[in-house]
CSV table of C-alpha atoms in Angstrom, one decimal:
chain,number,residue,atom,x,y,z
A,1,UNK,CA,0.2,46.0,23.6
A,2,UNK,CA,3.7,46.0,22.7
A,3,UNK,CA,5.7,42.9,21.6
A,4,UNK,CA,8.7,42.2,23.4
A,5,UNK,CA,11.9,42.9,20.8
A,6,UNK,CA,12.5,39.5,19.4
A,7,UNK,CA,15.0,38.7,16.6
A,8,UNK,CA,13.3,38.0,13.4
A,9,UNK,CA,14.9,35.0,12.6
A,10,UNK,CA,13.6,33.3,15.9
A,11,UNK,CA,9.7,34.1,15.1
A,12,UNK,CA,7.1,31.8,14.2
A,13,UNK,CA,5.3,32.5,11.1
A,14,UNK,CA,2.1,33.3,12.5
A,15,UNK,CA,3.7,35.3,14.8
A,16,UNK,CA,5.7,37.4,11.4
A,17,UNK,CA,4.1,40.8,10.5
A,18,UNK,CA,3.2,40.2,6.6
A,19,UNK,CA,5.9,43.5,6.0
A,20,UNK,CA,8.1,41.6,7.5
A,21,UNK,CA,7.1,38.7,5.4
A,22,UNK,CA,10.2,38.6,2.6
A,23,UNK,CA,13.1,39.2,5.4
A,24,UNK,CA,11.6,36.3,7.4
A,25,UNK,CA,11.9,34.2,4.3
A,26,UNK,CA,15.6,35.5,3.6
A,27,UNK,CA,16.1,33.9,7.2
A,28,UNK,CA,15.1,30.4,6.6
A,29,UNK,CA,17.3,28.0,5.4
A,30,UNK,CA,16.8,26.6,1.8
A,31,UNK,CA,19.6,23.9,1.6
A,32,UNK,CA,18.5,20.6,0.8
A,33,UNK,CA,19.8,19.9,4.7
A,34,UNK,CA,17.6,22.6,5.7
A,35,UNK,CA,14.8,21.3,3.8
A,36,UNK,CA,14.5,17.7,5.3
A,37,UNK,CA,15.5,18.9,8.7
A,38,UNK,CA,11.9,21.2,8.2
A,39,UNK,CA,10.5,18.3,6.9
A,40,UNK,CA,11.2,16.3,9.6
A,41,UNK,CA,10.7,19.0,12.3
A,42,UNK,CA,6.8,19.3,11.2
A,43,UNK,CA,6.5,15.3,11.4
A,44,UNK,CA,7.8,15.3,14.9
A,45,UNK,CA,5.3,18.4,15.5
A,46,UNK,CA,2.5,16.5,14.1
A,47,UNK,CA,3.4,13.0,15.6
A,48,UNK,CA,3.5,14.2,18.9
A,49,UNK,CA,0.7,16.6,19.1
A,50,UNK,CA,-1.7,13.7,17.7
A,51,UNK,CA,-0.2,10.4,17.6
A,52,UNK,CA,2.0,10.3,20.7
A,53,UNK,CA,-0.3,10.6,23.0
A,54,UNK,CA,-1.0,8.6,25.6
A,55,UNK,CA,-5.1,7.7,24.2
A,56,UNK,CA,-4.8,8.8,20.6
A,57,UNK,CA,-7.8,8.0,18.6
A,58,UNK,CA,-8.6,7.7,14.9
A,59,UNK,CA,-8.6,11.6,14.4
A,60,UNK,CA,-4.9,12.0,13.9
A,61,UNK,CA,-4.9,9.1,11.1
A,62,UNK,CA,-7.6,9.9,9.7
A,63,UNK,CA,-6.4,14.2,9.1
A,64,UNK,CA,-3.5,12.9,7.9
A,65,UNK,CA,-5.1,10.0,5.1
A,66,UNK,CA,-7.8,13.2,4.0
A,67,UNK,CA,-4.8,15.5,3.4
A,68,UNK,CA,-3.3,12.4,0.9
A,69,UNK,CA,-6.6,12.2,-0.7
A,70,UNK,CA,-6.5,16.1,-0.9
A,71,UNK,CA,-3.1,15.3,-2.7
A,72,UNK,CA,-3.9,12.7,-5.1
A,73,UNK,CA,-6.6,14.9,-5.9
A,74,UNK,CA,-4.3,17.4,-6.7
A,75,UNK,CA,-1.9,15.1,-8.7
A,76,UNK,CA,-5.3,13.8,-10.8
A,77,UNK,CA,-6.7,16.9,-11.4
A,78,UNK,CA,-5.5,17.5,-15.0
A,79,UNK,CA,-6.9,14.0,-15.9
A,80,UNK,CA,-9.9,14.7,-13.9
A,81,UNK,CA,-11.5,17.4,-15.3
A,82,UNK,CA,-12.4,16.3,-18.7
A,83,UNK,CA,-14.7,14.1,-16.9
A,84,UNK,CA,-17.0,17.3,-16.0
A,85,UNK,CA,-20.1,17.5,-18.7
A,86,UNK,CA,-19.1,14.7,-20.5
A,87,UNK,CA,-21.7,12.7,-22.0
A,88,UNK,CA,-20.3,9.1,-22.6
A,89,UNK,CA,-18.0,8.2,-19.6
B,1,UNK,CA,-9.5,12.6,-26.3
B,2,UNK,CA,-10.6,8.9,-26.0
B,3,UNK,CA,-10.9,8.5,-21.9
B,4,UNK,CA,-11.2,5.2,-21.1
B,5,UNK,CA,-11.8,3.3,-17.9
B,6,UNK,CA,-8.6,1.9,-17.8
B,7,UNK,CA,-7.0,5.5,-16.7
B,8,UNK,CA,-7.0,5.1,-13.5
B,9,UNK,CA,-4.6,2.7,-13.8
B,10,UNK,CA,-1.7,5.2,-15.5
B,11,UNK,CA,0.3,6.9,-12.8
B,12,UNK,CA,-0.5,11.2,-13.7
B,13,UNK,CA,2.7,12.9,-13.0
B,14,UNK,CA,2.2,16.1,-11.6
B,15,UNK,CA,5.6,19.2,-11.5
B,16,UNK,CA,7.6,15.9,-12.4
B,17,UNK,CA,6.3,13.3,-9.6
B,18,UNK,CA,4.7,11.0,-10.5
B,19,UNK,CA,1.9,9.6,-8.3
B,20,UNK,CA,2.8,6.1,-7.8
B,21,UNK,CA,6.0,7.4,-5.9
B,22,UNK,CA,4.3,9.2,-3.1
B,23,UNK,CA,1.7,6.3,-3.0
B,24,UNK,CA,4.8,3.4,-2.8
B,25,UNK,CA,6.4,6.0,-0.2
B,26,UNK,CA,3.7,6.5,2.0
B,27,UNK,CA,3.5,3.2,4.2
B,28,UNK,CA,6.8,3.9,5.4
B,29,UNK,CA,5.5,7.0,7.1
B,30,UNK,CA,2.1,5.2,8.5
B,31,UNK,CA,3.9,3.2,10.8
B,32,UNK,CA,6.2,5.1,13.6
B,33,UNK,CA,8.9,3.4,15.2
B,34,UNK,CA,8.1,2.6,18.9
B,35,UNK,CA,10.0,5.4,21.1
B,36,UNK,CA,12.5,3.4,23.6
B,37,UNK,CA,9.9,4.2,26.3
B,38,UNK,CA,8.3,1.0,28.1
B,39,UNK,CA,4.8,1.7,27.6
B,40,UNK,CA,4.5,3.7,23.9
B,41,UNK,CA,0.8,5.8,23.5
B,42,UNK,CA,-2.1,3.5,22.4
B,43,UNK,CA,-1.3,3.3,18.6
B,44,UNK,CA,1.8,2.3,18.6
B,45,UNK,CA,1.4,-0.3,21.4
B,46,UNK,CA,-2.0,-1.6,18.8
B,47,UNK,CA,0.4,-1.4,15.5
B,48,UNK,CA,3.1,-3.4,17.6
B,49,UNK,CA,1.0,-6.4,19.2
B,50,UNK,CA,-0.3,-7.1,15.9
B,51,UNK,CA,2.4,-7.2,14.3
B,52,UNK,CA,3.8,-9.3,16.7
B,53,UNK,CA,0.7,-11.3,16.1
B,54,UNK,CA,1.3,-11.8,12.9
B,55,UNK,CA,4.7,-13.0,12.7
B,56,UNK,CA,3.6,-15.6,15.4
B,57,UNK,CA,1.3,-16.9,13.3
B,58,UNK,CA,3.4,-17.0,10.2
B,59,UNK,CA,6.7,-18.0,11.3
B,60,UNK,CA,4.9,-21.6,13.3
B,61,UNK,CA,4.9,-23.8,10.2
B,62,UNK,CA,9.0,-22.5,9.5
B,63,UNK,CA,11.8,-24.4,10.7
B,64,UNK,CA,14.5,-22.5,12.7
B,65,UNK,CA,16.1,-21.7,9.3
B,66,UNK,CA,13.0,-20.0,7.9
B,67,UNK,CA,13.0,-17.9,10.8
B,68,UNK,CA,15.4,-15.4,8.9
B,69,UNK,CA,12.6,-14.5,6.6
B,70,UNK,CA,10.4,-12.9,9.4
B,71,UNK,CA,11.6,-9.7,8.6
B,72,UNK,CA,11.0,-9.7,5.0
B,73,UNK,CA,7.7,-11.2,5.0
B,74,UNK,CA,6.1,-9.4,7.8
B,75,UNK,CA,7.2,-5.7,6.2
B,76,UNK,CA,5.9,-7.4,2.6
B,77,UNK,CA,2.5,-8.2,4.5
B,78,UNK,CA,2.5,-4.5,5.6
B,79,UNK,CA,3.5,-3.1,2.7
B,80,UNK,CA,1.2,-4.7,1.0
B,81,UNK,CA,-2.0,-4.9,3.1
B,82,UNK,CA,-1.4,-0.8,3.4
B,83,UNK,CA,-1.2,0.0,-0.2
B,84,UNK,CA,-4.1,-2.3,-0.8
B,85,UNK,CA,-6.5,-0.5,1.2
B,86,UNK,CA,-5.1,3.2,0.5
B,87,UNK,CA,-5.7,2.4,-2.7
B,88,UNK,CA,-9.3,2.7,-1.7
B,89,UNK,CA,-9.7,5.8,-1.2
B,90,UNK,CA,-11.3,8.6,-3.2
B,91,UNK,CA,-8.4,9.6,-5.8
B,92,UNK,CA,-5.8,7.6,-4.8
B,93,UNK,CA,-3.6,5.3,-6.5
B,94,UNK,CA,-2.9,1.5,-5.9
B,95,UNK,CA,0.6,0.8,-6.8
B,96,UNK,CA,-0.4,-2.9,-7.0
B,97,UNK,CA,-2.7,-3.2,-10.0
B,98,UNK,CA,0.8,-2.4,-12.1
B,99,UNK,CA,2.2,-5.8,-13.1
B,100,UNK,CA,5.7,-4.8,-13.0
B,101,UNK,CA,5.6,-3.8,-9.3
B,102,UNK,CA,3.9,-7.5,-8.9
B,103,UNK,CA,6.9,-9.1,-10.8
B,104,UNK,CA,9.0,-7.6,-9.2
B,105,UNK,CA,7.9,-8.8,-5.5
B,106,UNK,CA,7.1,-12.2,-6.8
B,107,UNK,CA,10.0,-13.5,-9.3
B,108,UNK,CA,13.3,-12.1,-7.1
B,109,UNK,CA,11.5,-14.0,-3.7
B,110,UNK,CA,10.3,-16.9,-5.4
B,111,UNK,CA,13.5,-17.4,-7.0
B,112,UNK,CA,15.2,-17.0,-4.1
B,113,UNK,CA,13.3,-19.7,-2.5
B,114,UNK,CA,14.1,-22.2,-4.9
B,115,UNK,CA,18.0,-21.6,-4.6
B,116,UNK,CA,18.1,-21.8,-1.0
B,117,UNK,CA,16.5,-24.8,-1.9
B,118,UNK,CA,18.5,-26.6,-4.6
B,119,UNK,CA,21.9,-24.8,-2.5
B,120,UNK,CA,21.2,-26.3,0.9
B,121,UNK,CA,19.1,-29.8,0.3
B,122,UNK,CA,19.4,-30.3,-3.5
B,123,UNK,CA,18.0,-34.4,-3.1
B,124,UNK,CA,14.6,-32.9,-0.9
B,125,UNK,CA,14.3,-30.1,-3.8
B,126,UNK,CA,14.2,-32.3,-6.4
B,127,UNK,CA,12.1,-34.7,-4.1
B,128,UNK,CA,9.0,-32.4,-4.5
B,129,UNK,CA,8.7,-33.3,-8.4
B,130,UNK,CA,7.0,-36.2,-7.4
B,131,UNK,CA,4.7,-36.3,-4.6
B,132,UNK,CA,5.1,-39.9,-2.2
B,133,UNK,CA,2.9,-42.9,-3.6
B,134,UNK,CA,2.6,-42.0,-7.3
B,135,UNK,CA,1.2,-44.9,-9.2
B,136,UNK,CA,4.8,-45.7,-11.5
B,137,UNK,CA,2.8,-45.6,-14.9
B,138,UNK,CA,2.2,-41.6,-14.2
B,139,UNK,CA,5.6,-40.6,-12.6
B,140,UNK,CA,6.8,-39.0,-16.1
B,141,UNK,CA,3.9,-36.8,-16.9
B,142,UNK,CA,3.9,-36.3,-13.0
B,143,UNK,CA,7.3,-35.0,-13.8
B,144,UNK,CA,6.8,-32.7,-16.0
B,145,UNK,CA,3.8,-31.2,-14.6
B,146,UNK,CA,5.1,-30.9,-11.3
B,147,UNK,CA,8.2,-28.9,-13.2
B,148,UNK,CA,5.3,-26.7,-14.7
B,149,UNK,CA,3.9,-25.3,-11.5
B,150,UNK,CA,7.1,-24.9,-10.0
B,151,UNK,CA,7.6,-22.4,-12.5
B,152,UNK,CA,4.5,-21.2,-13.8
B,153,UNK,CA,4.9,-19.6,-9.6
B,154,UNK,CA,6.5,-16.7,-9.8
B,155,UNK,CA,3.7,-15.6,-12.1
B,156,UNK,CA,0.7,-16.6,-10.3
B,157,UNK,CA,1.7,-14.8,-7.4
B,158,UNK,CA,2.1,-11.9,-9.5
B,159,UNK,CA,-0.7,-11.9,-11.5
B,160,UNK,CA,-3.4,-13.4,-8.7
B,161,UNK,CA,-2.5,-9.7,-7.0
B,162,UNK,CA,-2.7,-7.5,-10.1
B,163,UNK,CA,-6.0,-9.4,-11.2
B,164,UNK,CA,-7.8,-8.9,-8.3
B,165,UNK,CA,-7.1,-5.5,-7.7
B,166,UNK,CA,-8.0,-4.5,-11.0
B,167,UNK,CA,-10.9,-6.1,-11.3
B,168,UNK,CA,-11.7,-4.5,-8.0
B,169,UNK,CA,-11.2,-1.1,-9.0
B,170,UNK,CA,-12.8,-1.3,-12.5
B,171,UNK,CA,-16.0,-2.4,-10.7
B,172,UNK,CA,-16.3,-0.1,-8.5
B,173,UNK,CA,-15.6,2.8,-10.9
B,174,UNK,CA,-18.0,1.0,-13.7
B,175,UNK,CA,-21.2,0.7,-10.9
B,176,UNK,CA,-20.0,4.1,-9.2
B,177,UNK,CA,-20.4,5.7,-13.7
B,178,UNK,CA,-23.2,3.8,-13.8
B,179,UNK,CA,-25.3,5.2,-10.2
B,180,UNK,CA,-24.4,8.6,-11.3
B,181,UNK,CA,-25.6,8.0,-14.7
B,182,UNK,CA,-28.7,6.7,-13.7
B,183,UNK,CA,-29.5,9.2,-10.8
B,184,UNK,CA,-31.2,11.7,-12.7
B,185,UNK,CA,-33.2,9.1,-14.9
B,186,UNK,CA,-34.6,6.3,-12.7
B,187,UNK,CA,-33.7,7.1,-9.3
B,188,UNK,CA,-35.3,3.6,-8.0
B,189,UNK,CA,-32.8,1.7,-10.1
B,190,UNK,CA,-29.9,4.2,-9.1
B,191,UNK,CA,-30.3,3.5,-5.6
B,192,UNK,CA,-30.6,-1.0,-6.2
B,193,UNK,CA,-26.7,0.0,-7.8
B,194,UNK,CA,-26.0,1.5,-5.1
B,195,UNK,CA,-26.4,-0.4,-2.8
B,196,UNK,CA,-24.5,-3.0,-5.0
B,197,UNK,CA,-21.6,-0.4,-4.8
B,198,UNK,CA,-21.5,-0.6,-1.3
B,199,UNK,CA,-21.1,-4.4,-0.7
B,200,UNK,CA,-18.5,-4.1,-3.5
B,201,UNK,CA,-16.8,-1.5,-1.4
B,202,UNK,CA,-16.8,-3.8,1.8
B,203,UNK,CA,-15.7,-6.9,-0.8
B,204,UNK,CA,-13.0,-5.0,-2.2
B,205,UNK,CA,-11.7,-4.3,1.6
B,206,UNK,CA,-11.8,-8.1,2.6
B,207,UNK,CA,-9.9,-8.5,-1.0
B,208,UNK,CA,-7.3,-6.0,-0.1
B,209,UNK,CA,-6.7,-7.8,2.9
B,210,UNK,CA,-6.8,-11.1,1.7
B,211,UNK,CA,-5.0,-10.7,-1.1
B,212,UNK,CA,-1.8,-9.4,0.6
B,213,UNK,CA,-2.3,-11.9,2.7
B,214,UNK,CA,-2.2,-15.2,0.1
B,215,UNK,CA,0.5,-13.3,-1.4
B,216,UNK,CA,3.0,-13.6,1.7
B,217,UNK,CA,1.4,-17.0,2.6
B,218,UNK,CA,2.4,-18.9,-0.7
B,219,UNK,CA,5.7,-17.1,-0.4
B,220,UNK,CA,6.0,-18.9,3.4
B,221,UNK,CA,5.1,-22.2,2.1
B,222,UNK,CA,7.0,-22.1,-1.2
B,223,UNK,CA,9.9,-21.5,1.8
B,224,UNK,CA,9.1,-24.1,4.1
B,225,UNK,CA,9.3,-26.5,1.6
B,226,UNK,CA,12.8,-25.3,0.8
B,227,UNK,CA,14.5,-24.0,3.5
């Protein structure tokens, strides 16, 4: 199966061969511009796949409020783990 | 290193942000503005009737004049109600057990309340030191005590919300250590704490709520009687 010749700059990443990787990177815009307009590009793509939707249910809130735990876990995790094998809390 | 149940209460700062940044910032990104479309999806239309409800409901006791305020006291109700329960979460951190984030919601509005009112009626502000049919031999301490409260406000609002929270959140994590402690030792006893946990988990929800709630309702009636 051959892929029709697209410019690289146009690709999605899953769509990027992992050679290709570093010049798709070189492509991408790292201005602080660029940045929030990426930003807000994946809120629109998330808001509209799961929230704007005509019967949206709890699922999309709910990805979104286990990815912020995910994060705070993150944030906490220095503090955290001296709490593993301790013997007085 | 002395860990103390009173960490969860420091903000960790992680590649230079700290926590309590993204946990202040996140509200704002919970509620989407309504498209310009008639009918929105079903979320939106939910998060816009009851906020609509709410406003309703606070705004009937203000006078045309207090109407101004709906703004700031229904996105404080918000604000507020969504940190509270966030803060529930595993992990997460409740911007509103620090004082200073308390203070500063309570002293600036409160204040603010009391100008309007000294600016626009001074005689009706300084009417409310001394309540109608006051017995003549009391009216001094009267007086002064009703000067008290007045100020003695500002920090009850604050404090009510910090206490509350706090104490929430140190109970849970205290019965939470002390069911994990006791798991491997007397199970029976384990699982009586546990279910004491979970009531505390659905107290501290109502709490969340309620507190956010007391918070913008004293605010509206500190402004009704000013405005």
């Amino acid at each position: 199966m051959a892929d029709k010749p697209v410019a690289l700059a146009q690709k999605r990443l899953m769509d990027v061969k992992l050679g290709q990787l570093p010049s798709w990177l070189g492509t991408r815009d790292f201005t602080p511009n660029g940045l929030l307009g990426s930003v807000r590009g994946g809120y629109e793509r998330y808001f509209n796949k799961y929230i704007n939707v005509k019967k949206g249910g709890i699922g999309g809130v709910a990805m979104f409020l286990a990815g912020y735990v995910a994060l705070s876990y993150l944030w906490e995790y220095d503090h955290i783990k001296h709490d593993r094998w301790r013997k007085y809390h | 290193m002395m860990v103390s149940f009173f960490d969860q209460f420091a903000s960790p700062v992680y590649m230079g942000v700290p926590l309590i940044a993204i946990a202040i910032a996140l509200p704002w990104v919970l509620y989407p503005t309504p498209s310009s479309r008639w009918i929105n999806n079903r979320l939106t239309t939910m998060q816009g009737w009851s906020i609509n409800k709410f406003t309703n409901q606070l705004m009937l006791p203000l006078n045309t004049g207090g109407h101004k305020w709906a703004l700031l006291l229904t996105s404080l109700m918000i604000f507020l109600i969504t940190i509270n329960m966030l803060g529930l979460l595993p992990y997460t951190f409740t911007p509103t057990t620090q004082l200073s984030l308390n203070m500063g919601f309570a002293v600036p509005l409160w204040l603010s309340t009391v100008i309007i009112g000294v600016r626009n009626q001074p005689t009706i502000a300084l009417g409310h030191f001394l309540p109608e049919g006051t017995p003549i031999p009391l009216i001094p301490v009267l007086i002064i005590i009703e000067t008290i409260s007045l100020f003695i406000r500002p920090l009850a609002l604050g404090v009510r919300l910090t206490a509350n929270l706090t104490a929430g959140h140190l109970l849970i994590q205290l019965i939470a250590t002390a069911v994990f402690v006791l798991m491997p030792m007397m199970p029976a006893v384990a699982i009586l704490a546990a279910t004491v946990l979970f009531m505390l988990t659905l107290l501290e929800i109502a709490v969340a709520m309620i507190q956010a709630y007391v918070f913008v309702l004293l605010l509206s009636l500190y402004l009704q009687e000013n405005v």
